XYZ file of C-alpha atoms in Angstrom:
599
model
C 0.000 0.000 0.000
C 3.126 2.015 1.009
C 4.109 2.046 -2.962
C 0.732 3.149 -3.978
C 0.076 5.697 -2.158
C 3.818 6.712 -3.329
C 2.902 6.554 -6.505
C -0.037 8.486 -5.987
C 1.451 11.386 -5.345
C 3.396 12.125 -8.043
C 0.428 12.794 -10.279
C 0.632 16.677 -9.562
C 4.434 16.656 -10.430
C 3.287 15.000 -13.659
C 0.723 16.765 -14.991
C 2.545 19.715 -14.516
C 5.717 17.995 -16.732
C 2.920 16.899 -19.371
C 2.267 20.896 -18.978
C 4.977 21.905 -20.119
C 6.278 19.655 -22.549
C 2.868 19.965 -24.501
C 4.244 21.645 -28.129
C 2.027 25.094 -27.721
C 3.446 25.739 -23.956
C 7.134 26.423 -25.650
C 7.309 29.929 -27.338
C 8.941 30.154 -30.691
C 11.576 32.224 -29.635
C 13.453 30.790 -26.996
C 16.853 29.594 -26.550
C 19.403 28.378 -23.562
C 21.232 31.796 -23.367
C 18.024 33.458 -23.257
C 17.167 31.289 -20.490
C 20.045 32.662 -19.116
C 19.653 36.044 -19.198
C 15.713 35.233 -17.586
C 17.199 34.275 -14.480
C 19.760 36.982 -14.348
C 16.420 39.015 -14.182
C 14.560 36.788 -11.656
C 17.283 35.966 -9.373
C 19.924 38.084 -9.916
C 21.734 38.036 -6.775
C 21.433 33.963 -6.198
C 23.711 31.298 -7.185
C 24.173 30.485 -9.999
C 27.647 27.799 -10.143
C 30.454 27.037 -7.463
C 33.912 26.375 -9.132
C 37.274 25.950 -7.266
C 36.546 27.776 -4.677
C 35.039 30.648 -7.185
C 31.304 31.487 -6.932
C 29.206 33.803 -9.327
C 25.575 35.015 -9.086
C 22.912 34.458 -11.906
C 23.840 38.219 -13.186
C 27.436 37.575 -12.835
C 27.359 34.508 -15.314
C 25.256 35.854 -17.501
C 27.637 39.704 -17.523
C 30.351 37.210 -18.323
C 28.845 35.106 -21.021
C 27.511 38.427 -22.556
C 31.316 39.765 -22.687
C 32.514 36.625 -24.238
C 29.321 36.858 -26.741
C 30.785 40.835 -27.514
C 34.018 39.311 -28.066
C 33.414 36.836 -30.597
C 31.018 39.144 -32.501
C 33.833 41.478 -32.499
C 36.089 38.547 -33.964
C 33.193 37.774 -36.398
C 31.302 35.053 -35.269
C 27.243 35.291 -36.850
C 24.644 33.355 -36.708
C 24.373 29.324 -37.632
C 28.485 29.826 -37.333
C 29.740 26.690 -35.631
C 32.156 26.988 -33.159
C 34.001 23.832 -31.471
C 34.501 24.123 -27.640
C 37.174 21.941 -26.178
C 37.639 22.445 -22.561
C 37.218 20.603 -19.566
C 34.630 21.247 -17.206
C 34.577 25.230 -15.394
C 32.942 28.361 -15.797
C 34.515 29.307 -18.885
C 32.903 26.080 -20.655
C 29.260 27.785 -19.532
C 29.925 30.839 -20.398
C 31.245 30.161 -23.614
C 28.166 27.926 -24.586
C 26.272 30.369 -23.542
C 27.547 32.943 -25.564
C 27.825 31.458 -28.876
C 24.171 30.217 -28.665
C 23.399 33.776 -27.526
C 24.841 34.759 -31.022
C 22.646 32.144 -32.489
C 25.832 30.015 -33.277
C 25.937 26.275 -33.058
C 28.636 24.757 -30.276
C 30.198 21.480 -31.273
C 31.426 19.821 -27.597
C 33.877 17.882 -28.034
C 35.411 14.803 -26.027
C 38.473 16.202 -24.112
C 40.162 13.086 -24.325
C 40.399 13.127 -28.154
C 43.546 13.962 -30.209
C 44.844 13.829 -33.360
C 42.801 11.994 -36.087
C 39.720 11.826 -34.047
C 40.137 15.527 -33.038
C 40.491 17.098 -36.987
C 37.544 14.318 -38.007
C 35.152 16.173 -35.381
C 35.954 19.387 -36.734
C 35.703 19.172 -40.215
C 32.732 17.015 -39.820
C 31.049 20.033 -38.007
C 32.502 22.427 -40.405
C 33.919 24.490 -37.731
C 34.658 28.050 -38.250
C 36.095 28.903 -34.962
C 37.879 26.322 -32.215
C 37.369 27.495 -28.455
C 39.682 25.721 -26.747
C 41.238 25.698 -23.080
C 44.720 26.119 -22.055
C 44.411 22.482 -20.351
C 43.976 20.936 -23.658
C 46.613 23.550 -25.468
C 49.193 20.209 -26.436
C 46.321 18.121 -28.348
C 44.981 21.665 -30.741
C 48.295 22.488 -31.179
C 48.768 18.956 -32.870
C 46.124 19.978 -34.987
C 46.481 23.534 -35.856
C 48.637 23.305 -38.812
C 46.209 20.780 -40.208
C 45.692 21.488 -43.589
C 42.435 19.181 -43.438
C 41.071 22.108 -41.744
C 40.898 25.482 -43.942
C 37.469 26.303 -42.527
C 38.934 26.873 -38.943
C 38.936 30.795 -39.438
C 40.112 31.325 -35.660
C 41.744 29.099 -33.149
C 40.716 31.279 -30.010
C 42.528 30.310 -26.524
C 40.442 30.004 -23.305
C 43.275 30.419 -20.247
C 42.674 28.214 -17.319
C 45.767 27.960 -14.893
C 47.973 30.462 -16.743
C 51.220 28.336 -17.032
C 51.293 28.586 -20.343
C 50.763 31.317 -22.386
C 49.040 32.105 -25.795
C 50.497 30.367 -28.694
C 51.200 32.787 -31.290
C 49.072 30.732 -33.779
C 45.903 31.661 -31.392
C 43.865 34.544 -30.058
C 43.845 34.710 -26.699
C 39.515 35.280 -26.531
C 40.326 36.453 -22.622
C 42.285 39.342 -24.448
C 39.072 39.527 -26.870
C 36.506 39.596 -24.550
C 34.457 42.985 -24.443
C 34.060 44.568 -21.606
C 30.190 45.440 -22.541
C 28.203 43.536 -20.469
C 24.479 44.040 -22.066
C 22.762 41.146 -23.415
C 23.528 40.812 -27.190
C 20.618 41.912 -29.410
C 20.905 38.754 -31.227
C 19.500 36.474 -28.532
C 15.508 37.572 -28.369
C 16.019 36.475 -31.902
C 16.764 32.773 -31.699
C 14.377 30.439 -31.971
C 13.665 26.986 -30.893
C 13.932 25.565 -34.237
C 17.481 26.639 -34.857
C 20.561 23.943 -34.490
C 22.454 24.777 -31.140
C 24.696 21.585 -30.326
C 26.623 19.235 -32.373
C 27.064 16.233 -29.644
C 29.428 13.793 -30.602
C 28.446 9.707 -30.235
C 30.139 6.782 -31.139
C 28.441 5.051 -33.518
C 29.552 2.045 -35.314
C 30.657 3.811 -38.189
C 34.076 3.745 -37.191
C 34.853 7.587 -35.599
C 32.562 9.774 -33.770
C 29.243 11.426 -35.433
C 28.242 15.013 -34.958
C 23.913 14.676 -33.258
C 22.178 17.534 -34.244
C 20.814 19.184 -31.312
C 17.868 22.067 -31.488
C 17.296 24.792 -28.960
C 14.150 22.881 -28.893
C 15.272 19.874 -28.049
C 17.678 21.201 -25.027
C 14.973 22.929 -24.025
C 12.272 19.939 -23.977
C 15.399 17.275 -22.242
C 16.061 20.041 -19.386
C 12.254 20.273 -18.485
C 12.528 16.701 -18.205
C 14.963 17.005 -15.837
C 14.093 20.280 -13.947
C 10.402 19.311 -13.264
C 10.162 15.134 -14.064
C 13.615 13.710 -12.872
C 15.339 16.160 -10.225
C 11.699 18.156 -9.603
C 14.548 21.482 -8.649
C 14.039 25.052 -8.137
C 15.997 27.854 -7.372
C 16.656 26.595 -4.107
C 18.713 23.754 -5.014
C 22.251 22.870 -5.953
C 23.268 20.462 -8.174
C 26.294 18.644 -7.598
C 27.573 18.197 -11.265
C 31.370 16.222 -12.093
C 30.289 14.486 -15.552
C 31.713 16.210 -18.268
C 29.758 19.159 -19.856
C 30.548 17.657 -23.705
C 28.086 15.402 -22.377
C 24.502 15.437 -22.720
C 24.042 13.937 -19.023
C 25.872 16.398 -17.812
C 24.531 19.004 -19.526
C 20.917 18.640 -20.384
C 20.439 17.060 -16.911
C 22.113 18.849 -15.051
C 22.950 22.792 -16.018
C 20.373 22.647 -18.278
C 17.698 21.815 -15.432
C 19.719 24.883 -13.384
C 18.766 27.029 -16.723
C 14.938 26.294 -16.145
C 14.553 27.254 -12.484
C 17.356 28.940 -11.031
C 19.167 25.922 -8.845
C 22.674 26.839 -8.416
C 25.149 24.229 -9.467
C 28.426 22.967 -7.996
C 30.465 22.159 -11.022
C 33.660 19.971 -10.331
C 36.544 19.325 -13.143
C 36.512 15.631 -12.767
C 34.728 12.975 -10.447
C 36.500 12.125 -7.260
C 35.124 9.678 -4.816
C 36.896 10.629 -2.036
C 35.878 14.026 -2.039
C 32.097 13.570 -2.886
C 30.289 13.367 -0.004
C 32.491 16.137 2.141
C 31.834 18.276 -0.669
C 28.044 17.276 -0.879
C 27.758 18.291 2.772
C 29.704 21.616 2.736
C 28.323 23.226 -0.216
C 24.833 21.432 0.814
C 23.594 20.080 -2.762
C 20.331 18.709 -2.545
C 20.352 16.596 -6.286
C 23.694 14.583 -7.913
C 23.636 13.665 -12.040
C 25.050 10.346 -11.862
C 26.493 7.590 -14.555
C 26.290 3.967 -12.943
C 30.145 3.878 -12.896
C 30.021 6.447 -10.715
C 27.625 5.021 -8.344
C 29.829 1.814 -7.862
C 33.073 4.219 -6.947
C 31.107 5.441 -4.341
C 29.964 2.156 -3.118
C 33.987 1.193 -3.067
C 34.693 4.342 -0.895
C 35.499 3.151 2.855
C 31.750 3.127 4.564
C 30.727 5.051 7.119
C 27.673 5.057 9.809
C 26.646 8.421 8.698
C 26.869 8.278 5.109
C 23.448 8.728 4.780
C 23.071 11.950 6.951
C 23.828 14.247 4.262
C 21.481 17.039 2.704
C 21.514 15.263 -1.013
C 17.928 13.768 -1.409
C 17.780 13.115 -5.908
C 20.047 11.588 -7.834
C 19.230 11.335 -11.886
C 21.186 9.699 -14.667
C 21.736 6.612 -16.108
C 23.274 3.237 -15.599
C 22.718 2.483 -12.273
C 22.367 -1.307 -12.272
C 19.514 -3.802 -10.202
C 22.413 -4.902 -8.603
C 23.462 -1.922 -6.577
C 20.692 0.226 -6.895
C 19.274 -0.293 -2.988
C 22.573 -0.555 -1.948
C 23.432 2.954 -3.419
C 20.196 4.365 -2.157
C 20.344 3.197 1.553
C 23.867 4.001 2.257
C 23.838 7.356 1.028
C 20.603 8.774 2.048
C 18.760 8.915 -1.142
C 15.052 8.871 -1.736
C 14.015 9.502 -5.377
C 16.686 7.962 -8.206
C 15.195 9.066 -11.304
C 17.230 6.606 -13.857
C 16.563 7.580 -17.583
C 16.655 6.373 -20.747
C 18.007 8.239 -23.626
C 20.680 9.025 -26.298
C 21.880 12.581 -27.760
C 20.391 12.140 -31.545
C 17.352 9.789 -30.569
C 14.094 10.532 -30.839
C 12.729 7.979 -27.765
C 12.962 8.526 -24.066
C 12.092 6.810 -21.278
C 12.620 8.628 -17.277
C 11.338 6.734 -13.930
C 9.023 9.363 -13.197
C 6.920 7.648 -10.177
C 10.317 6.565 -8.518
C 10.096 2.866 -8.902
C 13.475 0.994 -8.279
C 15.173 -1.488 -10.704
C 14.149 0.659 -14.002
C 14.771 3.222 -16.319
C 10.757 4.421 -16.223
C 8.276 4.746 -18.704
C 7.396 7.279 -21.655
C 4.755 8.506 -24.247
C 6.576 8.632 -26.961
C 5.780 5.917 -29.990
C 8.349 3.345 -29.184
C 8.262 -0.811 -29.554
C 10.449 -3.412 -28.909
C 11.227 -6.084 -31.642
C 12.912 -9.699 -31.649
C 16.658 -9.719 -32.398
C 19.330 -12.405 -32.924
C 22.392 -11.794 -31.138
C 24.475 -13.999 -32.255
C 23.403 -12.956 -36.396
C 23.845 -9.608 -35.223
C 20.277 -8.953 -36.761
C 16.744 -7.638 -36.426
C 14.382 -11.024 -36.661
C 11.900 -10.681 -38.969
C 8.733 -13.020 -40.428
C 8.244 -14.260 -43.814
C 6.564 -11.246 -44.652
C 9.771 -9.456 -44.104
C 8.226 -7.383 -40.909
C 9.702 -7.222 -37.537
C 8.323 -9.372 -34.359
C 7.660 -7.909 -31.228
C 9.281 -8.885 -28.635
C 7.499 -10.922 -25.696
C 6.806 -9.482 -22.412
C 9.885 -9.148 -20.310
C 11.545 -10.512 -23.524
C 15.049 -7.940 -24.530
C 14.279 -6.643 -28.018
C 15.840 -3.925 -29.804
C 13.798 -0.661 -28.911
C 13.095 1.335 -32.264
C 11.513 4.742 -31.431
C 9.094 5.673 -34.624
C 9.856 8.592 -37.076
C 6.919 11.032 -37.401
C 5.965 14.491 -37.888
C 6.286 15.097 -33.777
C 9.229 13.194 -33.282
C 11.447 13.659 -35.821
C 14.910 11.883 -35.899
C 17.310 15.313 -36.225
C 19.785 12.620 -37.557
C 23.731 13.417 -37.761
C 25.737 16.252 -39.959
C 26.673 13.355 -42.530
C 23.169 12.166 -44.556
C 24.585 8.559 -44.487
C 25.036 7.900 -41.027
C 21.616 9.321 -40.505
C 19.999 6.922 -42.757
C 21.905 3.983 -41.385
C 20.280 4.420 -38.381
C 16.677 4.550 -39.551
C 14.942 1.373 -39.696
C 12.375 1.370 -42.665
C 9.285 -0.969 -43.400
C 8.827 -2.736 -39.728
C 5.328 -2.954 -39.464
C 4.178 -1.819 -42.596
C 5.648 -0.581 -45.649
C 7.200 2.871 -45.555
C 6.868 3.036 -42.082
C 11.133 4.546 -40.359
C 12.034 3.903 -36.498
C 14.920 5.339 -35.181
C 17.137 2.462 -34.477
C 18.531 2.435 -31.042
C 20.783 -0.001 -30.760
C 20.050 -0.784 -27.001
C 17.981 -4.009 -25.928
C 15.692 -3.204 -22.999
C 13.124 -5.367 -21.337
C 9.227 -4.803 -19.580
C 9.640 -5.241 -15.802
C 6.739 -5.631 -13.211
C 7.396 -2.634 -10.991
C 3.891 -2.779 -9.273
C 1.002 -0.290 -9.645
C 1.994 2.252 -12.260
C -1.492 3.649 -13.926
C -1.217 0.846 -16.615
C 1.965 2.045 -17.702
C 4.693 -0.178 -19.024
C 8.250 0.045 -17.287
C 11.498 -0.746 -18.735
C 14.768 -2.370 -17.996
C 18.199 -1.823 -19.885
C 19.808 -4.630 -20.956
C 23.005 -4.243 -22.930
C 23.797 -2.526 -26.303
C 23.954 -4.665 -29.304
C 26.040 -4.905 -32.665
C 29.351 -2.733 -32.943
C 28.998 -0.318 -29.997
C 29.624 -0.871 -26.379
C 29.866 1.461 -23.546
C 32.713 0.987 -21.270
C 33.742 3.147 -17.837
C 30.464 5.789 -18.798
C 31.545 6.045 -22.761
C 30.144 4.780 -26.183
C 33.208 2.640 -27.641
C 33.210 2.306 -31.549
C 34.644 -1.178 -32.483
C 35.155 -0.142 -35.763
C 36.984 2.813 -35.134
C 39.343 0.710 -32.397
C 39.890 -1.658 -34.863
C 41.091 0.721 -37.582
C 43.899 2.029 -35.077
C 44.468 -1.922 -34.322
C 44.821 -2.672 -37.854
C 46.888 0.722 -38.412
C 50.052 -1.286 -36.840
C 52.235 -2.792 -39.560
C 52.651 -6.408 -37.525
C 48.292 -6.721 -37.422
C 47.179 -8.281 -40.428
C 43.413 -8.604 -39.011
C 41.409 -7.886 -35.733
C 38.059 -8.351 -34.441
C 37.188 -6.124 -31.472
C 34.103 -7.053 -29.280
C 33.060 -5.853 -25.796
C 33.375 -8.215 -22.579
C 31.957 -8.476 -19.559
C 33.864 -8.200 -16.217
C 32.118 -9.103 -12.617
C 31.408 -5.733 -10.067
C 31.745 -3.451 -13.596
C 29.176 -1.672 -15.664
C 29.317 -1.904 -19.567
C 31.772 -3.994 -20.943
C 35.948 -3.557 -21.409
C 37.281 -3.710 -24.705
C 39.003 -7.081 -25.470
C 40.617 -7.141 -29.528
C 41.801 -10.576 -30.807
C 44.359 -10.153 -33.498
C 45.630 -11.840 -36.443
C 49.120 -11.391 -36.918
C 50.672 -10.668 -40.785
C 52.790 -13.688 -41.848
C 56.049 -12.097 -41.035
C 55.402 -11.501 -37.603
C 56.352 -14.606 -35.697
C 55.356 -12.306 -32.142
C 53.883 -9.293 -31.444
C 56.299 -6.519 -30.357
C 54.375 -5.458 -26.975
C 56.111 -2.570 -26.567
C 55.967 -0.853 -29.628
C 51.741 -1.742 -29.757
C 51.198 -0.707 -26.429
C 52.720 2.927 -27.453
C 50.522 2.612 -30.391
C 47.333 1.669 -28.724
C 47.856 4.466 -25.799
C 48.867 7.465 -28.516
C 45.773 6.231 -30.853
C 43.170 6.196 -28.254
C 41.494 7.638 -25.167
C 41.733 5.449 -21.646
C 38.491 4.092 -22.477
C 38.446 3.119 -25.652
C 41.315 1.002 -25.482
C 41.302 -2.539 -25.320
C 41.819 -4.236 -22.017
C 42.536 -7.551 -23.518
C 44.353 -9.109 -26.551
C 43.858 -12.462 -28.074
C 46.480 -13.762 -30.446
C 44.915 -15.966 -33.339
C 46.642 -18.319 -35.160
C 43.722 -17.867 -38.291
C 40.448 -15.675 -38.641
C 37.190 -16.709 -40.462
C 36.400 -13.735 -42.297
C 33.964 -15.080 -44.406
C 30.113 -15.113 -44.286
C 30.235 -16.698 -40.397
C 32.782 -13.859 -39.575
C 29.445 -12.300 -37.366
C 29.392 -16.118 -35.884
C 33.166 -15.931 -34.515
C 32.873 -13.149 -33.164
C 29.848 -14.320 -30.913
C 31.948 -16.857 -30.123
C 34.714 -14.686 -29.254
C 32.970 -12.538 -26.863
C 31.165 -15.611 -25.211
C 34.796 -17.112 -24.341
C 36.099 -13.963 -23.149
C 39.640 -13.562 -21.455
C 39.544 -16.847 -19.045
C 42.527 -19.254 -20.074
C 40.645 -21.777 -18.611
C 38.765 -21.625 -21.951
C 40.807 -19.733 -24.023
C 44.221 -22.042 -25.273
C 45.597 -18.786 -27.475
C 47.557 -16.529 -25.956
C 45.983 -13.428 -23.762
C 47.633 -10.258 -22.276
C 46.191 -7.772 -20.827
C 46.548 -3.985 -19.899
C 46.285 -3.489 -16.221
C 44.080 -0.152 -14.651
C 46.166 2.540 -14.441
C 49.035 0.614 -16.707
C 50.249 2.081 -20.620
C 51.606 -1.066 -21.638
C 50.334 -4.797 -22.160
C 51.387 -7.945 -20.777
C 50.634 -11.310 -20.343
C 47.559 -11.923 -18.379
C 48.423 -14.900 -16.417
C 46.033 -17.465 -14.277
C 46.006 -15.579 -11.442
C 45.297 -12.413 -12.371
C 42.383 -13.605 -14.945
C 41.259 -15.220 -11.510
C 41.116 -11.953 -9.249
C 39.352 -10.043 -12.412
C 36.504 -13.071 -12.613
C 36.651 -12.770 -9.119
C 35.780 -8.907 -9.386
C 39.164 -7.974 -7.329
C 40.997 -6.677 -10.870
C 40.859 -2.965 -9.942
C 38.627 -2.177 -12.684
């Protein structure tokens, strides 16, 4: 009785979200920045974000943003412009997103842990006319910066953060730039909710990232989801935010729900478990955007009796597992997780509105789930050639359908937006965005009729390891980039206390290599690719079907996994915190099955 009556009282919170998501309670002119400037207007003197000890008021953020907006007008930055931001997370990533959507420009976050190839590919597939980018990440641009792959860059424009290193002469430094007029730019009251605002970068399985199209529209629409469904905020909240901004978690969620009501944030640079919970207490944040990997850090901290007497009281995100999820909840305090379900580009959302445990909620949108073979790597489908639904409490692939409403905004590149539309699955003509994720019905109880849902695991050529989307095509093209790899196959893999699953490649060696030279392809492997994207395990083949059961193998592969109780090839293995590769031996495979690896 204790669950309905729960459940029961969220109706008032949503019908008020159905309020304001319906399509005529959004004006036409609207945008984050002028968001921004609202609350400069409502709550001027409140707080806005806490940074490194550095705390600014809803009218100081907004004076700042508008100088940086003067600036880059000044440099000649206009409307649908595109300007890349590459910074970690502080108040000079806010206020420069706020100012070049204030100009009506469209800001292209990008993944601060990219360099070279994967750096120029994001910006020249965003055709980039101007490249924010902080001091931190001055080493990886200036790789770049004499790219000739990149003609369109008309300004690389230098953000200072600790001041150890000064302006490169081939940059602007846009502190320098920055005009000291303060007065919201007249160019804001004319954006409007259909123009692009955000290129967010996903790994598909493509190969290297693709740019999502994001409207003001569709900011807009996530945020309320957050600010009045998920964390149900207001101005007198903070937000305790350490995801990266380049993120839409962290930045639909989480500042975006602080640009709808006024909560103040307290923005960190990078997650630290250590520090969380003093920090939760002293600057008294009431909600925490979460990824499930961060959730079992915390759970590793040392535990404490009073863990739970702290003033956080709703946590929203994604990826918090059945396994932990009470765990999580009790020892900390919390009393409303409100997991989602979403993706940057898609078109389908689910958010666990009436605080049920174990799932990632329900939604309205058109959505179904349909059969598919794992092991084929396909979509099942009758003799008719349509799609079968998938049973209850069955995984199935969830497609989200394509109409007028919700439109698929696709990617900048045509052909990776049609590759992930899924045409004639009911009837002929019919398109569903494709979302590559398998999720499952679950019984949560009373819940108005409404169906719940349970993730299960992505599918195909994408998996998401330590909170990131890993392309297995574009790890395999670095793989197959070194001169002794004559094939690879890379596949995700499952490792016991973890969430997602750690890259493991297994290679096929060209006929004149009789060994692989570690050395040299662990320094290829760690200059290629980011932390996370690289693979955690190697399998040496002595052959590789590639022929029509190549989809078959690699099934198999990821079934056997790195235990050389099964596997007789050889394995190594790159240790947390280690560059380099070496041989994983019995014992070792034996603490990681045993979940004592470190990972």
């Amino acid at each position: 009785m204790s669950k309905l009556k729960e459940t029961l009282c969220q109706l008032p919170a949503i019908t008020s979200l159905a309020r304001a998501l319906r399509p005529r309670a959004m004006t036409t002119r609207d945008c984050l920045g002028g968001r921004v400037e609202a609350l400069a207007r409502r709550y001027p003197e409140r707080s806005a974000v806490i940074f490194e000890g550095r705390e600014l008021s809803w009218s100081e953020l907004n004076a700042e943003a508008n100088q940086v907006a003067h600036g880059l007008k000044r440099l000649g930055l206009t409307r649908g412009d595109c300007a890349a931001l590459i910074m970690e997370n502080r108040v000079e990533f806010l206020t420069s997103l706020i100012a070049v959507n204030k100009l009506g420009g469209i800001a292209a976050l990008i993944n601060t842990n990219l360099t070279g190839r994967a750096l120029t590919h994001c910006l020249q597939i965003t055709d980039a006319r101007w490249c924010l980018f902080g001091e931190e990440r001055l080493e990886a641009v200036a790789e770049i910066s004499n790219e000739t792959a990149l003609p369109d860059v008309m300004a690389w424009l230098y953000v200072r953060d600790s001041g150890t290193q000064q302006c490169p002469d081939w940059a602007t430094d846009l502190g320098a730039s920055a005009h000291e007029a303060t007065s919201n730019p007249p160019e804001t009251a004319e954006n409007t909710i259909a123009e692009h605002a955000l290129y967010i970068f996903t790994s598909g399985t493509t190969g290297l990232p693709k740019a999502a199209v994001m409207s003001n529209k569709r900011f807009i629409l996530s945020s309320l989801m957050s600010s009045l469904g998920g964390l149900r905020c207001d101005v007198n909240d903070r937000i305790y935010l350490c995801l990266p901004l380049y993120h839409g978690t962290a930045l639909f969620l989480g500042a975006g729900a602080a640009f709808n009501t006024g909560a103040s944030i307290f923005l960190r640079r990078k997650f630290s478990a250590s520090q969380f919970l003093e920090e939760v207490r002293e600057h008294e944040t009431t909600c925490f955007i979460y990824i499930g990997e961060i959730c079992r850090y915390l759970l590793a901290t040392p535990e404490h009796r009073d863990d739970y007497q702290n003033p956080l009281t709703t946590v929203m995100g994604n990826g918090l597992r059945p396994d932990i999820w009470h765990a999580f909840k009790e020892r900390f305090g919390i009393t409303r997780v409100s997991e989602f379900y979403g993706s940057s580009e898609g078109n389908v959302g689910f958010i666990n509105l009436l605080n049920k445990d174990c799932t990632v909620g329900t939604g309205s949108l058109p959505h179904t789930l349909v059969q598919y073979d794992i092991d084929a790597d396909e979509v099942v489908r009758d003799a008719r050639g349509r799609c079968v639904k998938a049973a209850p409490g069955q995984a199935g692939l969830l497609l989200g359908k394509i109409t007028a409403v919700t439109a698929f905004e696709g990617y900048t590149n045509a052909e990776a937006t049609e590759k992930k539309i899924l045409r004639d699955v009911y009837k002929p003509g019919d398109a569903w965005f494709n979302t590559g994720d398998l999720l499952k019905t679950v019984d949560v109880g009373f819940a108005f009729g409404l169906p719940h849902y349970q993730f299960v695991d992505r599918i195909g050529d994408t998996f998401r390891w330590k909170g990131e989307n890993v392309s297995t095509n574009e790890v395999g093209e670095v793989i197959n980039a070194h001169p002794q790899v004559h094939f690879c196959n890379v596949y995700g893999v499952e490792i016991p206390g973890t969430d997602g699953r750690a890259g493991m490649a297994a290679l096929l060696l060209t006929d004149d290599a009789r060994e692989l030279d570690i050395a040299d392809f662990s320094a290829h492997i760690c200059a290629q690719l980011p932390t996370y994207a690289r693979p955690q395990f190697l399998r040496i083949l002595p052959d590789m079907d590639t022929t029509g059961t190549f989809k078959m193998l690699k099934g198999d592969l990821r079934k056997q996994g790195f235990d050389p109780a099964v596997v007789s090839d050889p394995l190594l293995v790159m240790k947390p915190g280690s560059d380099h590769y070496e041989a994983l031996t019995e014992d070792f495979a034996a603490e990681i099955l045993a979940g004592r690896g470190g990972y």
